[in-house]
Amino acid sequence: MSTPIQTTERPRASVLINRNFALLWSGQVISNIGDYLFSTTAVLWIATNLASGQSWAPLAVSGELIALTTPIFLIGPVAGVFVDRWEKRRTMLRMDALRALLILALVPFALLVGTHAATWQLVALYASIALTAACSQFFNPSRLALIGDIVTPEQQPRASSLIFMTTSLGIVVG
């Protein structure tokens, strides 16, 4: 009979044992799925309702991508400077609340009817997408910095991998 090999290595504790990280991570799961559901819904709203049958429909759908990426290039490089000086948790909460309000502000535009309703709906949708993307430029660096504050250094690689895995899962599910 063989004897089991004894190891002196301690079992690794899950990073989700850390209550603060577990709450942050679970909130990110829901938030990421919601972000990608909103993005998909925006494209479908443009393609099937606002620009359906129009020759400019592909351009209108491309406008969603332009509205999403422009703040990344304009605000992203300088957002980290401000995030480093602000309280991370408060910044995250404010940016998420602002994103929710911006998306809720689309409801009255969705109810518009008339000859120029599609134009106003597109303008409102592009503005909402651009402003929510701008908020994300402050939210994401705050989240990464907060992980460094609430997770021990030896568990930070696991925490980061869980956050990025959750983002990938949100893309697939959303």
PDB file of N, CA, C and O in Angstrom, residues 5 16 56 62 80 83 93 96 103 110 118 141 168 171:
ATOM      1  N   ILE A   5       0.932  11.361   0.104  1.00  0.00           N
ATOM      2  CA  ILE A   5       2.018  12.334   0.189  1.00  0.00           C
ATOM      3  C   ILE A   5       1.565  13.504   1.051  1.00  0.00           C
ATOM      4  O   ILE A   5       0.490  14.067   0.850  1.00  0.00           O
ATOM      5  N   LEU A  16     -13.620  35.121  -2.399  1.00  0.00           N
ATOM      6  CA  LEU A  16     -15.011  35.459  -2.105  1.00  0.00           C
ATOM      7  C   LEU A  16     -15.338  35.357  -0.618  1.00  0.00           C
ATOM      8  O   LEU A  16     -16.428  35.723  -0.204  1.00  0.00           O
ATOM      9  N   TRP A  56     -30.279  54.491 -44.402  1.00  0.00           N
ATOM     10  CA  TRP A  56     -29.266  54.929 -43.438  1.00  0.00           C
ATOM     11  C   TRP A  56     -29.242  54.069 -42.176  1.00  0.00           C
ATOM     12  O   TRP A  56     -28.554  54.395 -41.209  1.00  0.00           O
ATOM     13  N   SER A  62     -24.210  52.022 -36.548  1.00  0.00           N
ATOM     14  CA  SER A  62     -22.803  52.374 -36.311  1.00  0.00           C
ATOM     15  C   SER A  62     -22.675  53.557 -35.367  1.00  0.00           C
ATOM     16  O   SER A  62     -21.689  53.670 -34.636  1.00  0.00           O
ATOM     17  N   GLY A  80      -8.433  58.703 -14.873  1.00  0.00           N
ATOM     18  CA  GLY A  80      -7.643  58.111 -13.790  1.00  0.00           C
ATOM     19  C   GLY A  80      -7.022  59.137 -12.872  1.00  0.00           C
ATOM     20  O   GLY A  80      -6.862  58.900 -11.673  1.00  0.00           O
ATOM     21  N   VAL A  83      -9.823  60.035 -10.524  1.00  0.00           N
ATOM     22  CA  VAL A  83     -10.184  58.887  -9.688  1.00  0.00           C
ATOM     23  C   VAL A  83      -9.162  58.691  -8.576  1.00  0.00           C
ATOM     24  O   VAL A  83      -9.516  58.342  -7.450  1.00  0.00           O
ATOM     25  N   LEU A  93     -20.348  54.555  -6.714  1.00  0.00           N
ATOM     26  CA  LEU A  93     -21.783  54.674  -6.452  1.00  0.00           C
ATOM     27  C   LEU A  93     -22.407  55.814  -7.248  1.00  0.00           C
ATOM     28  O   LEU A  93     -23.491  55.663  -7.823  1.00  0.00           O
ATOM     29  N   ASP A  96     -22.525  54.865 -11.050  1.00  0.00           N
ATOM     30  CA  ASP A  96     -23.569  53.876 -11.331  1.00  0.00           C
ATOM     31  C   ASP A  96     -24.955  54.498 -11.222  1.00  0.00           C
ATOM     32  O   ASP A  96     -25.835  54.210 -12.031  1.00  0.00           O
ATOM     33  N   ILE A 103     -30.085  56.133 -18.361  1.00  0.00           N
ATOM     34  CA  ILE A 103     -30.831  55.112 -19.096  1.00  0.00           C
ATOM     35  C   ILE A 103     -32.331  55.266 -18.856  1.00  0.00           C
ATOM     36  O   ILE A 103     -33.139  55.137 -19.785  1.00  0.00           O
ATOM     37  N   ALA A 110     -38.708  57.036 -25.738  1.00  0.00           N
ATOM     38  CA  ALA A 110     -39.240  55.818 -26.350  1.00  0.00           C
ATOM     39  C   ALA A 110     -40.732  55.937 -26.617  1.00  0.00           C
ATOM     40  O   ALA A 110     -41.264  55.265 -27.502  1.00  0.00           O
ATOM     41  N   ALA A 118     -38.304  59.595 -34.493  1.00  0.00           N
ATOM     42  CA  ALA A 118     -37.122  58.742 -34.641  1.00  0.00           C
ATOM     43  C   ALA A 118     -35.841  59.559 -34.511  1.00  0.00           C
ATOM     44  O   ALA A 118     -34.867  59.099 -33.917  1.00  0.00           O
ATOM     45  N   PRO A 141     -11.794  52.564 -13.361  1.00  0.00           N
ATOM     46  CA  PRO A 141     -10.558  52.722 -12.583  1.00  0.00           C
ATOM     47  C   PRO A 141     -10.807  52.744 -11.069  1.00  0.00           C
ATOM     48  O   PRO A 141      -9.980  52.266 -10.296  1.00  0.00           O
ATOM     49  N   SER A 168     -16.507  38.999 -19.082  1.00  0.00           N
ATOM     50  CA  SER A 168     -16.675  38.099 -20.241  1.00  0.00           C
ATOM     51  C   SER A 168     -18.007  37.373 -20.157  1.00  0.00           C
ATOM     52  O   SER A 168     -18.705  37.212 -21.169  1.00  0.00           O
ATOM     53  N   ILE A 171     -20.796  39.635 -21.236  1.00  0.00           N
ATOM     54  CA  ILE A 171     -20.880  39.776 -22.685  1.00  0.00           C
ATOM     55  C   ILE A 171     -21.673  38.620 -23.286  1.00  0.00           C
ATOM     56  O   ILE A 171     -22.553  38.813 -24.118  1.00  0.00           O
TER      57      ILE A 171
END
